[in-house]
GROMACS .gro file of C-alpha atoms in nm:
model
  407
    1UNK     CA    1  -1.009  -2.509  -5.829
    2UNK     CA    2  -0.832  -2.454  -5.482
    3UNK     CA    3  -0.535  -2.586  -5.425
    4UNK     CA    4  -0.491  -2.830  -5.131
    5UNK     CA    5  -0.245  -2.595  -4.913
    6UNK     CA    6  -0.550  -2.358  -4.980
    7UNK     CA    7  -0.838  -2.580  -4.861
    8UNK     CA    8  -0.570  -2.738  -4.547
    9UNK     CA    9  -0.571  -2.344  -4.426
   10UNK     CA   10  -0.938  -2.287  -4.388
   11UNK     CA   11  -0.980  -2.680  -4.203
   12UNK     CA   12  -0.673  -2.560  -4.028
   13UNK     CA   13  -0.879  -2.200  -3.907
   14UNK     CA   14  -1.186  -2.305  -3.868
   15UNK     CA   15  -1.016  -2.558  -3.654
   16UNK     CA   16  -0.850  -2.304  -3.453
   17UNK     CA   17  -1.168  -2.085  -3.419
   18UNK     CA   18  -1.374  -2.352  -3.301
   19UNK     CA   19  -1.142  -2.479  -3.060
   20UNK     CA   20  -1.116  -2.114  -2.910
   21UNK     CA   21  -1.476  -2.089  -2.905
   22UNK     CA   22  -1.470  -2.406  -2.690
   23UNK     CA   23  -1.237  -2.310  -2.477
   24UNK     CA   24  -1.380  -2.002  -2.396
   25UNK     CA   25  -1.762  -2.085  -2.348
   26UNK     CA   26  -1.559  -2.306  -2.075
   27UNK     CA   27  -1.442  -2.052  -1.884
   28UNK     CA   28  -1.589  -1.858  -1.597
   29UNK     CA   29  -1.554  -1.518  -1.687
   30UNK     CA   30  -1.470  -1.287  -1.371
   31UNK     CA   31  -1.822  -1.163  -1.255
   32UNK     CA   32  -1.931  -0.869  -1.070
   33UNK     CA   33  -2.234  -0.737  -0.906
   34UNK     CA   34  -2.348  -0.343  -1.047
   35UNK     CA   35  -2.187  -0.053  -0.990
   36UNK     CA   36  -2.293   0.203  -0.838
   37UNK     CA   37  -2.525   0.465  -1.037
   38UNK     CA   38  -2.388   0.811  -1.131
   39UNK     CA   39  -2.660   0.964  -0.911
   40UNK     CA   40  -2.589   0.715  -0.623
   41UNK     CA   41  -2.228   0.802  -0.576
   42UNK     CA   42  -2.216   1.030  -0.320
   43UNK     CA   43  -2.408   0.843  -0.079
   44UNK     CA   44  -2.246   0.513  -0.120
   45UNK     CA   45  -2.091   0.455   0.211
   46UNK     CA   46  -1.895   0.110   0.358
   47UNK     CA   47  -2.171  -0.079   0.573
   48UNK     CA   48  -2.090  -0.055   0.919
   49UNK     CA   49  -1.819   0.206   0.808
   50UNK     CA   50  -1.985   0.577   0.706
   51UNK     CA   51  -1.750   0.858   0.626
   52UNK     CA   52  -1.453   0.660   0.583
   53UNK     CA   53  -1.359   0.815   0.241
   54UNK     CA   54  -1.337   1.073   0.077
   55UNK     CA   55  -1.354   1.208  -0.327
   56UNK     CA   56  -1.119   1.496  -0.333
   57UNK     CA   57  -1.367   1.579  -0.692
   58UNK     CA   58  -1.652   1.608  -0.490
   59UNK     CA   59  -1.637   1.953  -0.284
   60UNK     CA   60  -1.907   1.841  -0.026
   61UNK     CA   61  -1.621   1.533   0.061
   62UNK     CA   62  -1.359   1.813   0.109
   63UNK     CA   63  -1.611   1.924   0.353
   64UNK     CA   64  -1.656   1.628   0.519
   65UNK     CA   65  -1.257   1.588   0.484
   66UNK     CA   66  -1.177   1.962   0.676
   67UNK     CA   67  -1.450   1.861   0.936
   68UNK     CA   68  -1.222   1.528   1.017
   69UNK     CA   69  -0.905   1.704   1.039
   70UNK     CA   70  -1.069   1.997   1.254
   71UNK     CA   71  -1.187   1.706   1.477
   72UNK     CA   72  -0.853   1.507   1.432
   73UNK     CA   73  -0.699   1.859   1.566
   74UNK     CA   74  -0.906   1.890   1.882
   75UNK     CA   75  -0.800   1.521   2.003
   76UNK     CA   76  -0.438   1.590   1.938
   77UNK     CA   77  -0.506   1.965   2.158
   78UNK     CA   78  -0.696   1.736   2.450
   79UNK     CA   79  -0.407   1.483   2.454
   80UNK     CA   80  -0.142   1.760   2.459
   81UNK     CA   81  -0.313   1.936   2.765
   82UNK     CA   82  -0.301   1.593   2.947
   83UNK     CA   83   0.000   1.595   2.875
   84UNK     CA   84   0.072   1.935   3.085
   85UNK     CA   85   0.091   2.082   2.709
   86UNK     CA   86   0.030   2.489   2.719
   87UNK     CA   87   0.035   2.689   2.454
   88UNK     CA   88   0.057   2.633   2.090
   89UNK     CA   89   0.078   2.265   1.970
   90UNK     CA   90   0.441   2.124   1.889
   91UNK     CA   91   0.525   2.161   1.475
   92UNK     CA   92   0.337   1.901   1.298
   93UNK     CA   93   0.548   1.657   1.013
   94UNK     CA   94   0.365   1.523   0.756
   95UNK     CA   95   0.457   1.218   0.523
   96UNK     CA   96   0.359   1.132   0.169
   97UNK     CA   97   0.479   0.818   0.011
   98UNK     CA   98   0.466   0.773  -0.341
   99UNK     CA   99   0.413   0.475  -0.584
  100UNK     CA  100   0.685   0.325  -0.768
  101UNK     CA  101   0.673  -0.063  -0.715
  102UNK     CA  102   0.980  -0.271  -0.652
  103UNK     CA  103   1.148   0.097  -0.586
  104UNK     CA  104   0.940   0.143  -0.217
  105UNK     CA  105   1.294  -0.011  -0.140
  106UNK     CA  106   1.431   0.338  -0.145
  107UNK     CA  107   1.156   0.460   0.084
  108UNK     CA  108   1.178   0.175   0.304
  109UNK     CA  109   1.558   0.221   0.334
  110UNK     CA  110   1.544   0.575   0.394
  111UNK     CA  111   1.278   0.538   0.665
  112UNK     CA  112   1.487   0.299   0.855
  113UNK     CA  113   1.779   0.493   0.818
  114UNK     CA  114   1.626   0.792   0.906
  115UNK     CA  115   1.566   0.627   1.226
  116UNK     CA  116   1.893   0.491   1.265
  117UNK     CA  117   2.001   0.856   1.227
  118UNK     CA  118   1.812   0.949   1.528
  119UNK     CA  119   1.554   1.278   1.364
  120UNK     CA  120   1.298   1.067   1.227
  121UNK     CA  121   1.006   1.236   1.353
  122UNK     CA  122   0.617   1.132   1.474
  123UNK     CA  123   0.394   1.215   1.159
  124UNK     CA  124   0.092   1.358   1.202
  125UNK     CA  125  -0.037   1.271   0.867
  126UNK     CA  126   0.116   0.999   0.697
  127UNK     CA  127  -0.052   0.926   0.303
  128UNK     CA  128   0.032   0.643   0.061
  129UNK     CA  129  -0.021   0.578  -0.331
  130UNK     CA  130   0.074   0.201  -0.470
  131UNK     CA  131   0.369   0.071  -0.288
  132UNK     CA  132   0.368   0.380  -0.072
  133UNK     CA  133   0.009   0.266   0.040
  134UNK     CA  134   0.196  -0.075   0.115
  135UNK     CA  135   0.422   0.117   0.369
  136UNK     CA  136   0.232   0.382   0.510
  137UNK     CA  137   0.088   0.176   0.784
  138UNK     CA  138   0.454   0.068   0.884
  139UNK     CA  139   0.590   0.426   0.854
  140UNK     CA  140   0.277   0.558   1.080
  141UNK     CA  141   0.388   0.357   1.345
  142UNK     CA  142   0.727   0.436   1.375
  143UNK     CA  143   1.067   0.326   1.399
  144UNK     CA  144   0.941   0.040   1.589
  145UNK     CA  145   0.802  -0.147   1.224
  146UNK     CA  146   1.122  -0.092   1.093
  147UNK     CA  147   1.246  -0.447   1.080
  148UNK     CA  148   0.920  -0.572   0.936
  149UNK     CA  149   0.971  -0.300   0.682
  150UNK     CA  150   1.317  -0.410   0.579
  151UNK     CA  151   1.159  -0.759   0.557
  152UNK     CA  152   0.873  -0.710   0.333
  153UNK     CA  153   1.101  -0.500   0.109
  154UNK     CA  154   1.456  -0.676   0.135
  155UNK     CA  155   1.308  -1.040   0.163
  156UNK     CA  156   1.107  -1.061  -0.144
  157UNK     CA  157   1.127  -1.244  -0.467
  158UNK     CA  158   0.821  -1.202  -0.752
  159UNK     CA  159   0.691  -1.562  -0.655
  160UNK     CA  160   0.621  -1.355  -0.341
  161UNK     CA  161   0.403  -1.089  -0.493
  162UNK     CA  162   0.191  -1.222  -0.753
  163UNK     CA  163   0.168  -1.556  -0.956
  164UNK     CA  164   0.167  -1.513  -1.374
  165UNK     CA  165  -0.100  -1.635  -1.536
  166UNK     CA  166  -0.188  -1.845  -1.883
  167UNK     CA  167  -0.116  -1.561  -2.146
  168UNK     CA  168  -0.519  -1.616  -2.241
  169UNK     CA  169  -0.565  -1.470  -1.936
  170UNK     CA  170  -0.580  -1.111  -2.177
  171UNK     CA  171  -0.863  -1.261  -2.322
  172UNK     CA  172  -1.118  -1.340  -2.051
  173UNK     CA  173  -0.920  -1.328  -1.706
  174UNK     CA  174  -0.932  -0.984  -1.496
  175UNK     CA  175  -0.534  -0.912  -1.471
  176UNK     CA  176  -0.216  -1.115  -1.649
  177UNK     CA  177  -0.132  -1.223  -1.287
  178UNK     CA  178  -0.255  -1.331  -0.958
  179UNK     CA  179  -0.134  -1.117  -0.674
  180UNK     CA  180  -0.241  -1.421  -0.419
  181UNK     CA  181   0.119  -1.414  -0.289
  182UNK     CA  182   0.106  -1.051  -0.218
  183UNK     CA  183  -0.226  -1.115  -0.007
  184UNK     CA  184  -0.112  -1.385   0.218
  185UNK     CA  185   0.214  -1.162   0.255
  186UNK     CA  186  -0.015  -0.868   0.389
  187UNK     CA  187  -0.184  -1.144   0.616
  188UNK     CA  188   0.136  -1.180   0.765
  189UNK     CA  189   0.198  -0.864   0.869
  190UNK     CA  190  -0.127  -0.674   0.899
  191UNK     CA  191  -0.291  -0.802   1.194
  192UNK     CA  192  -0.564  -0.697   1.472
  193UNK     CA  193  -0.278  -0.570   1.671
  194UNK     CA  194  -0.164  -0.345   1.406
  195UNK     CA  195  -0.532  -0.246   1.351
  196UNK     CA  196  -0.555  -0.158   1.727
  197UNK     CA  197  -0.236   0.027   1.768
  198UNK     CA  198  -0.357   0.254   1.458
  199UNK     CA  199  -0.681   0.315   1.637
  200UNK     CA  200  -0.490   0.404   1.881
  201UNK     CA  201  -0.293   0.722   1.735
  202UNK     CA  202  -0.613   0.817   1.592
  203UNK     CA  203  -0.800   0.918   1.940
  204UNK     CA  204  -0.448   1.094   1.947
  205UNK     CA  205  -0.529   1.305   1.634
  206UNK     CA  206  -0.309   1.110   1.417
  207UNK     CA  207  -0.431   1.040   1.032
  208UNK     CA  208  -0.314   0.760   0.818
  209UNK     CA  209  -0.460   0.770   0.441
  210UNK     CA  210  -0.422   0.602   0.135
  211UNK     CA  211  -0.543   0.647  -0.234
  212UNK     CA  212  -0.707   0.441  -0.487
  213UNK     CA  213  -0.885   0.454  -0.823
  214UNK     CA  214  -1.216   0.354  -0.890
  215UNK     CA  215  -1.214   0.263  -1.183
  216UNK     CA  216  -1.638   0.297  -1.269
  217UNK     CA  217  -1.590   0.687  -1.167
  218UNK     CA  218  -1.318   0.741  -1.294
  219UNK     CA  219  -1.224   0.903  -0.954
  220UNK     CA  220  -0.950   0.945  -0.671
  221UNK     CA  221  -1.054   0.785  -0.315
  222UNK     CA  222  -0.853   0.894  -0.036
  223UNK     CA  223  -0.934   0.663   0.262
  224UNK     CA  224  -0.882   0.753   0.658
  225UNK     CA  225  -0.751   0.398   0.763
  226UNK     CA  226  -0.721   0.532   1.063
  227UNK     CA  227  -1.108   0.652   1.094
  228UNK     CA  228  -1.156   0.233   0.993
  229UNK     CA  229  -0.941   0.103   1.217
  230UNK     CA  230  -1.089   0.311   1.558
  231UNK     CA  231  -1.419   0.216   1.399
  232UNK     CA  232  -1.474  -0.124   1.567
  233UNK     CA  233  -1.581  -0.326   1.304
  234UNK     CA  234  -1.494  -0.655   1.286
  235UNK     CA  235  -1.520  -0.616   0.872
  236UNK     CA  236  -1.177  -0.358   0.940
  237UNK     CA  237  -0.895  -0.530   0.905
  238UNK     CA  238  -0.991  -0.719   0.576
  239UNK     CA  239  -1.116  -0.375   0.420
  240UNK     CA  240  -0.771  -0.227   0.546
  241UNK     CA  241  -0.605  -0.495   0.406
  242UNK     CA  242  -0.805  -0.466   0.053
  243UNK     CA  243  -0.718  -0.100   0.011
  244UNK     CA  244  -0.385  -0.179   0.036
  245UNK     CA  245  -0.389  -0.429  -0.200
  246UNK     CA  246  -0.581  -0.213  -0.406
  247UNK     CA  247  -0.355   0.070  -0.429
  248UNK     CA  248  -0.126  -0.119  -0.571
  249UNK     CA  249  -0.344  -0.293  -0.782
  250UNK     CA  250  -0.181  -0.195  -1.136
  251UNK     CA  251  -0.435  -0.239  -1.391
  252UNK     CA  252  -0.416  -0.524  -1.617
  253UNK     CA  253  -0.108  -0.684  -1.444
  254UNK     CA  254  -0.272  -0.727  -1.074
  255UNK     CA  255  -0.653  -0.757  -1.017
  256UNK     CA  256  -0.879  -0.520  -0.913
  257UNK     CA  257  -1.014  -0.554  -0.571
  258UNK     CA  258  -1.388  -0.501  -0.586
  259UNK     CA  259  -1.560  -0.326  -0.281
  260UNK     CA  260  -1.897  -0.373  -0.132
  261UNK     CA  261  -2.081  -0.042  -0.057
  262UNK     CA  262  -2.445   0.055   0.015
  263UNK     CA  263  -2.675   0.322  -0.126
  264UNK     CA  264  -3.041   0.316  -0.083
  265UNK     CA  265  -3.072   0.039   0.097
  266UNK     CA  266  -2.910  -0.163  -0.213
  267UNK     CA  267  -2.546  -0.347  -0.242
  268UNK     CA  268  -2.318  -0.214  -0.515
  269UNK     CA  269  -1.972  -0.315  -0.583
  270UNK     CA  270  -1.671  -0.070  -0.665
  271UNK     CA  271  -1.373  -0.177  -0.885
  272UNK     CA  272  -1.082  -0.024  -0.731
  273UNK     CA  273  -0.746  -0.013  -0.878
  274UNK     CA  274  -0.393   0.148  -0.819
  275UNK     CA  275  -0.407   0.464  -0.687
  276UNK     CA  276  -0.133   0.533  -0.960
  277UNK     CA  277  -0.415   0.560  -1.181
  278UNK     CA  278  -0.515   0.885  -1.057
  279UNK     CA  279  -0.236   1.023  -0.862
  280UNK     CA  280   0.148   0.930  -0.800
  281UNK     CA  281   0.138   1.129  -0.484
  282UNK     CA  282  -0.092   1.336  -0.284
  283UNK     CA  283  -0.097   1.533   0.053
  284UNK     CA  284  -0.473   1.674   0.047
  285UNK     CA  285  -0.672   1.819  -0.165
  286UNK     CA  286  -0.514   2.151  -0.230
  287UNK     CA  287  -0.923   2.347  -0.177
  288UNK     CA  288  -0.885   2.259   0.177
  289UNK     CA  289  -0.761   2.552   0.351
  290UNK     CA  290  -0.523   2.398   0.597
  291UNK     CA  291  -0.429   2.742   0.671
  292UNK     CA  292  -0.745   2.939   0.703
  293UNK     CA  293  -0.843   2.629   0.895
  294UNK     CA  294  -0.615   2.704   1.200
  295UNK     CA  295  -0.642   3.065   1.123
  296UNK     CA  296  -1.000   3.084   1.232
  297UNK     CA  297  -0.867   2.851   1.582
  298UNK     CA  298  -0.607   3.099   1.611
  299UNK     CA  299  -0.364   2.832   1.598
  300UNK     CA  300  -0.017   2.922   1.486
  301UNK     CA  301   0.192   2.589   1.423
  302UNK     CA  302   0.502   2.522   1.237
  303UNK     CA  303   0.457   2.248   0.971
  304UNK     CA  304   0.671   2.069   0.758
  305UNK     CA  305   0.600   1.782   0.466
  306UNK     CA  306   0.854   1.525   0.395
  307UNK     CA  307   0.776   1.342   0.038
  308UNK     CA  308   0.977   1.000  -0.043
  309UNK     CA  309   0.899   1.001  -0.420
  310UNK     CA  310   1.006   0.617  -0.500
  311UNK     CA  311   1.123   0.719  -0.851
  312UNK     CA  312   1.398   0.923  -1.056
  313UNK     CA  313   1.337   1.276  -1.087
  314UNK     CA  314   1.513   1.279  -1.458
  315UNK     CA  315   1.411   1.044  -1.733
  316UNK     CA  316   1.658   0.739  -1.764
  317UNK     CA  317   1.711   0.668  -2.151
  318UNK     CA  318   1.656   0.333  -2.283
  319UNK     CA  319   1.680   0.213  -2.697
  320UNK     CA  320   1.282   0.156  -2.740
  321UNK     CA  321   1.258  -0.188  -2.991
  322UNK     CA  322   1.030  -0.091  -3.264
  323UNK     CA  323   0.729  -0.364  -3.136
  324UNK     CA  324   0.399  -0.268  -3.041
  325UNK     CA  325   0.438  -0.368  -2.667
  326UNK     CA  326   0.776  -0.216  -2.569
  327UNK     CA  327   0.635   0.072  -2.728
  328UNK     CA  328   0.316   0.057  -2.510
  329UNK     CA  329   0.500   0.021  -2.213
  330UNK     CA  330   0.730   0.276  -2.261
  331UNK     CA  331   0.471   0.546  -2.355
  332UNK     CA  332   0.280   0.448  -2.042
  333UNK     CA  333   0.595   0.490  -1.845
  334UNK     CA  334   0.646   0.805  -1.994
  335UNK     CA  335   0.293   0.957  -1.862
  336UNK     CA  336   0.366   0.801  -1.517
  337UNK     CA  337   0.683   0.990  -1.514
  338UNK     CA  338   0.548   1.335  -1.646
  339UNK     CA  339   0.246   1.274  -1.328
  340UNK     CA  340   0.472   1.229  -1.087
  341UNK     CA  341   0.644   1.555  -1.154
  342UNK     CA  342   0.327   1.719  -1.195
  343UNK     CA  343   0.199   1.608  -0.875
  344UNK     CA  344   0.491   1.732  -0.722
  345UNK     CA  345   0.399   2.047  -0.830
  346UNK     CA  346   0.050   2.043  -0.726
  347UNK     CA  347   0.186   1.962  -0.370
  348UNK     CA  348   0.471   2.227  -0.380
  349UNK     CA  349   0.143   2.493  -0.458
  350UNK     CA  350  -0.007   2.370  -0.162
  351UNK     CA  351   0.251   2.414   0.108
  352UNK     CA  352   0.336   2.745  -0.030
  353UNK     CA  353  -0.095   2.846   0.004
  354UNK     CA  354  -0.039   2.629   0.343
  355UNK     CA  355   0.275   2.781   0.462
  356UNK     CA  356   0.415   2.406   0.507
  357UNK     CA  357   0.786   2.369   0.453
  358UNK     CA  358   0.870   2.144   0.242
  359UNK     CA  359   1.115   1.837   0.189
  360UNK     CA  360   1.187   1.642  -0.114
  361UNK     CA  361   1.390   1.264  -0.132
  362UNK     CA  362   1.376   1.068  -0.422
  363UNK     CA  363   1.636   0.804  -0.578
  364UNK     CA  364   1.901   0.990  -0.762
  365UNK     CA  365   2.045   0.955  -1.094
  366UNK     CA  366   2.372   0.811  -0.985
  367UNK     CA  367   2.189   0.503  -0.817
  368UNK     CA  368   2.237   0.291  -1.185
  369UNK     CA  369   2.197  -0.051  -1.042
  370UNK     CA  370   2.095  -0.278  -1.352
  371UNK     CA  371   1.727  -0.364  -1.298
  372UNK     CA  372   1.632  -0.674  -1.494
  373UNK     CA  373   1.334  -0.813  -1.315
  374UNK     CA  374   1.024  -0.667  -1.110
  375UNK     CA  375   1.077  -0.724  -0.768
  376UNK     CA  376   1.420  -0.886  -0.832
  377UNK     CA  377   1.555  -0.920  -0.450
  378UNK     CA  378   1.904  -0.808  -0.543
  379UNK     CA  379   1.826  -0.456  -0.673
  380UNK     CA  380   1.552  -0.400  -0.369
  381UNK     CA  381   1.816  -0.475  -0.121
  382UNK     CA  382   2.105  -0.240  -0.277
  383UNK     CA  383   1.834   0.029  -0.316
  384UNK     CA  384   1.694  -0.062   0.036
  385UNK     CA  385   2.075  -0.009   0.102
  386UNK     CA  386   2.122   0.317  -0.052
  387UNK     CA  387   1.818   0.486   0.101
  388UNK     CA  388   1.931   0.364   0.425
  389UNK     CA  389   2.301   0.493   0.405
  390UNK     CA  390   2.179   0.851   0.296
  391UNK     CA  391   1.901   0.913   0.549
  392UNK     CA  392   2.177   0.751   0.824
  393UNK     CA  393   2.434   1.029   0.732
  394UNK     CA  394   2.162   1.263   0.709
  395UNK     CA  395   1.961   1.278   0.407
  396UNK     CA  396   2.011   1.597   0.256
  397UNK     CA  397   1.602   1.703   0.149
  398UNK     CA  398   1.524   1.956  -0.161
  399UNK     CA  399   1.303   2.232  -0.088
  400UNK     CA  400   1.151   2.290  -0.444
  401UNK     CA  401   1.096   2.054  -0.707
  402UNK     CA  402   1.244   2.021  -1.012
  403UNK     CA  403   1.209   2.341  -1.225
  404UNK     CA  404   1.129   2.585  -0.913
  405UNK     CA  405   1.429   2.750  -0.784
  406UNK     CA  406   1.510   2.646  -0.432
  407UNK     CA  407   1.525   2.864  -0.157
   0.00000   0.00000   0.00000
């Protein structure tokens, strides 16, 4: 005979189960319309919007990519002879902003010092991953988005960025929190005038991209914000605005942003995610032949890359508590860490095949200011601070990564 503890348990669980039942046949679970087939891919395109993207897997993309910059290169020659311009075109400077979250306060600090300091140059190419996506557009239009920088990165608390959510939210939600706050923060500051002074630098020849995940393909998207912004659709700020938010989308903690695309004459939808997902980092895909690129223009034109990695280049210790999610999140952290390097590599490769100088800043080990809280405002701001004192004295950039020998 069972004891009455014994028979109290099972009323007590069967309780339990039926009450979670209930609870969740009263929930809307997040829906989505299909993704797009595996043989549909390539010619899924942005209505109103074709060629605005690019898979860096897919070489007939890269294509499509070199045929862009070639074009990109051509504006940038016509505006220079306008200009009285003879000869060769002036070096270019290219930007690449990585992720690292709260820490684009070190970027964002650096890029207003550096124009404090009085070298900060006009970037040709200027590319973003997570909260380097988030600053990108700013950086790409100069020193004169340096205040709203400092603002979106100094002025911020987490009830700012995202709202937490129920902890069922695991269970049948699409993220632990919603980044809602972090939207109607981007409303604030990307606008149509924004969207019409990046149009602008791209009939100059200038190129603004970002990165994100899709998460279906399992693939890298870079996306020419610029090529959507000159495009004239009234659909371009909002999908601007959505890749930026997507970016930064980490998965699980901020929602995905789904996209609407077309492919034989149907609507799919994309999940996109943080760009972290795939890359920390990026320049271009290293197959396409910058070099041989002007070498069959017979253009000869200094370049030079500037990367703001928003991270530590050496692993910061930490006592791991033996539970299954500090141990989660510290292995993750780990592979984030080992892809950033690696991507650093990748990029170094490139500019050496390119014959691009190149310039490394990232936060340094003696910056040890205790980080309790995402997006805690008094960390941002003395990081914000540090970048900004360093690039103001002059910062002093790395010419190899770590491991290669610098020159």
């Amino acid at each position: 005979m069972k004891s009455n503890a014994t028979i109290q348990w099972r009323i007590k669980r069967t309780g339990i189960v039926i009450l979670t039942l209930t609870i969740l046949e009263g929930c809307a679970l997040p829906f989505r319309h299909d993704a797009v087939p595996p043989t549909l891919q390539a010619q899924a395109e942005i209505p109103g919007m074709p060629g605005v993207r690019y898979f860096p897997a897919v070489p007939s993309d890269v294509e499509r990519m070199a045929t862009d910059g070639v074009e990109s290169f051509y504006r940038e020659r016509a505006i220079f002879a306008v200009q009285g311009g003879k000869g060769d075109l002036p070096p270019a400077n290219y930007l690449a902003i990585s992720g690292g979250g709260d820490k684009g306060a070190f970027g964002a600090g650096l890029l207003t010092g550096w124009s404090a300091q009085g070298s900060r140059p006009t970037f040709k190419l200027v590319t973003g991953v997570s909260t380097g996506a988030l600053m990108a557009p700013f950086a790409f239009l100069g020193s004169r988005y340096d205040k709203e920088l400092k603002a979106i990165y100094t002025g911020v608390s987490p009830g700012d960025i995202l709202e937490r959510r129920n902890f069922t939210a695991a269970l049948w939600d699409d993220a632990m929190a919603d980044n809602a706050p972090l939207w109607r923060l981007l409303e604030k500051y990307i606008d149509w005038k924004m969207v019409g002074e990046i149009a602008s630098e791209y009939q100059k020849g200038r190129l603004l991209l970002v990165a994100t995940t899709n998460l279906d393909s399992q693939l890298p998207v870079i996306w020419n914000l610029t090529k959507i912004a000159a495009s004239g659709n009234p659909r371009s700020l909002d999908l601007i605005r959505k890749l930026m938010i997507a970016s930064a989308a980490i998965p699980g903690v901020f929602p995905p942003v789904l996209i609407d695309v077309e492919a034989k004459g149907k609507v799919y939808q994309e999940m996109h995610v943080d760009g972290g997902a795939s890359t920390q980092i990026f320049l271009y895909p290293p197959t396409l032949g910058v070099a041989k690129l002007l070498s069959d223009r017979d253009e000869q034109r200094k370049r030079k890359l500037f990367i703001i990695r928003n991270a530590r280049l050496d692993q910061e210790w930490a006592q791991v508590n033996r539970r299954t999610l500090p141990i989660i999140q510290r292995a993750i952290n780990s592979l984030i860490q080992s892809q950033g390097i690696g991507d650093l590599y990748r990029m170094y490769l490139t500019t050496k095949q390119d014959h691009i100088e190149f310039n490394l800043a990232y936060i340094a080990s003696t910056f040890n200011v205790p980080h309790q809280e995402d997006f805690e405002m008094g960390f941002m701001r003395q990081l914000f601070d540090y970048g900004y004192q360093l690039a103001r004295r002059g910062y002093p950039w790395e010419n190899a990564p770590p491991g290669f020998k610098s020159e």
